[in-house]
Amino acid sequence: MSQIKAVRGTRDLLPPETELWNHIEATARRVFARYAFGEIRTPIFEDTQLFARGVGEETDIVSKEMYTWEDRARAQSEKAQMLTLRPENTAGVVRAYIEHKLGDTGLLQKLYYIGPQFRRERPQKGRYRQFFQIGAEVIGPTSAGSESPLRDAEILEMLGTLLGELGITGWMLELNSVGSAADRPRYVQALREALVDVAATLCADCQRRAVTNPLRVLDCKVPEDQGKINELPKIADFLDEDSRAHFAMVCAALDACDVPYTINPRLVRGLDYYTRTTFEFTHGGLGAQNALLGGGRYDGLSEAIGGPKAPGIGFAMGADRLVLTLQAQAAEGGANNAAILVDVYIAPLGGAQQAQSLVLARELRRAGLRVELGDGTFRLKKSFEMGNKLARKIVLFGEEEAASGIVTIKDFETGEQTKVPRGELADFLSTKHSRFPVARE
Ligand code: HAM
């Protein structure tokens, strides 16, 4: 019978890699809490109209990449409905903000989420059809300060801190302002006009985009096109005074807290809801899909999906790409890639010690250690082989150890063998020797 495999663009995440995922998610939750964010969990599928109106019909995401289907009516009282697996979560969060009237609190809503998103893109390194985002949004009535450039700067400063705590080095923050909803059409018109003269000399994709969506020409990566694209009009020259002042304040606040950034006048981003500040954190080690995260301000999104005025700003990190970056950094640093999952492996020596070795394992687990228990039927050689695949240390637990209360512990890396009283074993093992130390409560 033919074998059934995971669908193209989707993957199983297995231990020990999932340990790294958990470490990333736990670090993000910890940092978000310090910046007063609370978690929101929205449904994985939504009404297709939410993305059509929120993200924009003309975007690649909505026009080509969504998993959409007709949900048939099952009863007379129901209507068939077009549904879509969420390709991103900002539209869903803003929908929830409107639906639950969160603006009525008069407070800023600071919401974060962690979960899968779905886009039918061409899979490659760092690009999947089911991928995971860790994102956050700040939304609220203008009276709560939601339009303030301080919010933009706070988010960017938080991201620098979070990447630092994750241990990701060598990132670059690219920053731009795409102006207000009024600035954009003037810019697009200027771009369209400028493209009339040069489009024919650009790549085939650019020629098509020059007509369908001129802003996307700025995303072109074809080396021969870059010189000409850099000569096109820049959005910075089309910003109104308020947008200019807003952007200047964001930059000043970043300077004040030493967050390094580069202004990239071509950073317009692939979603239609953006206004003013847009940004991406990139990493050279990622290859073609080099964006670790992206985000920006979306002051008109709530109104676009039928809600009250509620300016907002947010971002989403590609968790898959954070994992790739940390793995690459660990490999460069010569980290041991063996499947080390636990702190210690207990080898019961002989069937008679099985029950007592379970008691010892329980003692250590209750002390917060990660323990794997071997089997009393294994020969010593096999216990060592199995233990070496899972742990850095092995505890031998035989008749003598049970009687004397002193156990023998061996370090696989150094070969060192130590005798430790059973009551002191947990302390002895409680040094941080996991590759991704798990914070013990
Ligand atoms: P986005 O730029 O489409 O923005 O996605 C954000 C991040 O998700 C990207 O920088 C990338 O790391 C990751 N990502 C996107 N597509 C894939 C994929 N196919 N495979 C792996 N990773 C991927 C948004 O989604 C906006 N909702 C961000 C935002 C929040 N803007 C304001 N608030």
mmCIF file of C-alpha atoms and ligand atoms in Angstrom, residues 55 61 65 87-91 113 117-122 124-138 269-271 273-274 279-281 286 289-298 301 312-322, ligand 1:
data_model
loop_
_atom_site.group_PDB
_atom_site.id
_atom_site.type_symbol
_atom_site.label_atom_id
_atom_site.label_comp_id
_atom_site.label_asym_id
_atom_site.label_seq_id
_atom_site.Cartn_x
_atom_site.Cartn_y
_atom_site.Cartn_z
ATOM 1 C CA VAL A 55 -5.617 42.321 4.014
ATOM 2 C CA ILE A 61 -1.928 36.594 0.007
ATOM 3 C CA GLU A 65 -2.375 32.033 -1.432
ATOM 4 C CA PRO A 87 -3.145 33.431 6.345
ATOM 5 C CA GLU A 88 -2.245 35.936 9.089
ATOM 6 C CA ASN A 89 -3.744 36.994 12.382
ATOM 7 C CA THR A 90 -3.944 40.785 12.482
ATOM 8 C CA ALA A 91 -7.326 40.867 10.731
ATOM 9 C CA TYR A 113 -0.871 35.334 19.878
ATOM 10 C CA GLN A 117 -1.060 30.379 9.746
ATOM 11 C CA PHE A 118 -1.631 29.028 6.240
ATOM 12 C CA ARG A 119 -0.514 30.314 2.847
ATOM 13 C CA ARG A 120 -0.293 28.390 -0.406
ATOM 14 C CA GLU A 121 3.202 29.617 -1.303
ATOM 15 C CA ARG A 122 5.975 27.739 -3.094
ATOM 16 C CA GLN A 124 11.422 26.412 0.245
ATOM 17 C CA LYS A 125 13.825 26.877 3.157
ATOM 18 C CA GLY A 126 12.041 29.060 5.710
ATOM 19 C CA ARG A 127 8.799 29.135 3.708
ATOM 20 C CA TYR A 128 6.023 26.663 4.424
ATOM 21 C CA ARG A 129 2.324 26.350 3.722
ATOM 22 C CA GLN A 130 1.571 25.865 7.394
ATOM 23 C CA PHE A 131 3.884 28.058 9.429
ATOM 24 C CA PHE A 132 3.817 29.512 12.914
ATOM 25 C CA GLN A 133 3.659 33.104 13.973
ATOM 26 C CA ILE A 134 4.288 34.742 17.318
ATOM 27 C CA GLY A 135 2.692 38.147 17.026
ATOM 28 C CA ALA A 136 1.350 41.057 19.013
ATOM 29 C CA GLU A 137 -0.987 43.959 18.358
ATOM 30 C CA VAL A 138 -1.649 47.249 20.166
ATOM 31 C CA ARG A 269 5.162 45.349 2.766
ATOM 32 C CA GLY A 270 2.734 42.970 1.106
ATOM 33 C CA LEU A 271 -0.466 43.716 3.020
ATOM 34 C CA TYR A 273 -3.674 47.677 5.662
ATOM 35 C CA TYR A 274 -0.400 49.401 6.509
ATOM 36 C CA PHE A 279 9.306 47.450 9.553
ATOM 37 C CA GLU A 280 11.059 44.136 9.131
ATOM 38 C CA PHE A 281 13.778 42.470 11.153
ATOM 39 C CA LEU A 286 18.270 32.861 6.485
ATOM 40 C CA GLN A 289 13.469 34.223 2.994
ATOM 41 C CA ASN A 290 15.410 36.565 5.229
ATOM 42 C CA ALA A 291 12.580 38.245 7.189
ATOM 43 C CA LEU A 292 12.526 37.061 10.797
ATOM 44 C CA LEU A 293 9.469 39.197 11.376
ATOM 45 C CA GLY A 294 7.444 41.986 9.878
ATOM 46 C CA GLY A 295 4.887 44.496 10.986
ATOM 47 C CA GLY A 296 3.638 48.016 11.015
ATOM 48 C CA ARG A 297 0.864 50.415 11.797
ATOM 49 C CA TYR A 298 -2.690 49.938 10.480
ATOM 50 C CA LEU A 301 -8.008 48.492 9.460
ATOM 51 C CA GLY A 312 -3.142 50.026 15.837
ATOM 52 C CA ILE A 313 0.335 48.680 15.340
ATOM 53 C CA GLY A 314 1.749 45.173 15.552
ATOM 54 C CA PHE A 315 4.077 42.559 14.191
ATOM 55 C CA ALA A 316 4.376 38.833 13.591
ATOM 56 C CA MET A 317 7.556 36.803 13.916
ATOM 57 C CA GLY A 318 8.018 33.683 11.812
ATOM 58 C CA ALA A 319 8.663 31.103 14.532
ATOM 59 C CA ASP A 320 9.963 28.619 11.929
ATOM 60 C CA ARG A 321 12.591 31.195 10.962
ATOM 61 C CA LEU A 322 13.559 31.896 14.575
HETATM 62 P P1 HAM B 1 3.969 39.007 7.147
HETATM 63 O O1 HAM B 1 5.150 39.832 6.767
HETATM 64 O O2 HAM B 1 3.116 38.493 6.056
HETATM 65 O O3 HAM B 1 3.123 39.905 8.128
HETATM 66 O O4 HAM B 1 4.450 37.792 8.035
HETATM 67 C C1 HAM B 1 5.213 38.014 9.196
HETATM 68 C C2 HAM B 1 6.314 36.981 9.301
HETATM 69 O O5 HAM B 1 5.770 35.667 9.227
HETATM 70 C C3 HAM B 1 7.339 37.023 8.167
HETATM 71 O O6 HAM B 1 8.321 38.011 8.424
HETATM 72 C C4 HAM B 1 7.916 35.636 8.245
HETATM 73 O O7 HAM B 1 8.905 35.548 9.264
HETATM 74 C C5 HAM B 1 6.724 34.791 8.632
HETATM 75 N N1 HAM B 1 6.139 34.122 7.444
HETATM 76 C C6 HAM B 1 5.293 34.654 6.536
HETATM 77 N N2 HAM B 1 4.982 33.731 5.588
HETATM 78 C C7 HAM B 1 5.661 32.607 5.908
HETATM 79 C C8 HAM B 1 5.749 31.294 5.332
HETATM 80 N N3 HAM B 1 5.072 30.949 4.244
HETATM 81 N N4 HAM B 1 6.567 30.384 5.937
HETATM 82 C C9 HAM B 1 7.255 30.710 7.058
HETATM 83 N N5 HAM B 1 7.189 31.918 7.644
HETATM 84 C C10 HAM B 1 6.400 32.864 7.092
HETATM 85 C C11 HAM B 1 1.963 39.507 8.741
HETATM 86 O O8 HAM B 1 1.549 38.385 8.743
HETATM 87 C C12 HAM B 1 1.296 40.615 9.523
HETATM 88 N N6 HAM B 1 0.047 40.078 10.085
HETATM 89 C C13 HAM B 1 2.204 41.143 10.607
HETATM 90 C C14 HAM B 1 1.586 42.236 11.388
HETATM 91 C C15 HAM B 1 1.021 42.154 12.593
HETATM 92 N N7 HAM B 1 1.448 43.480 10.973
HETATM 93 C C16 HAM B 1 0.819 44.174 11.903
HETATM 94 N N8 HAM B 1 0.534 43.363 12.887
#
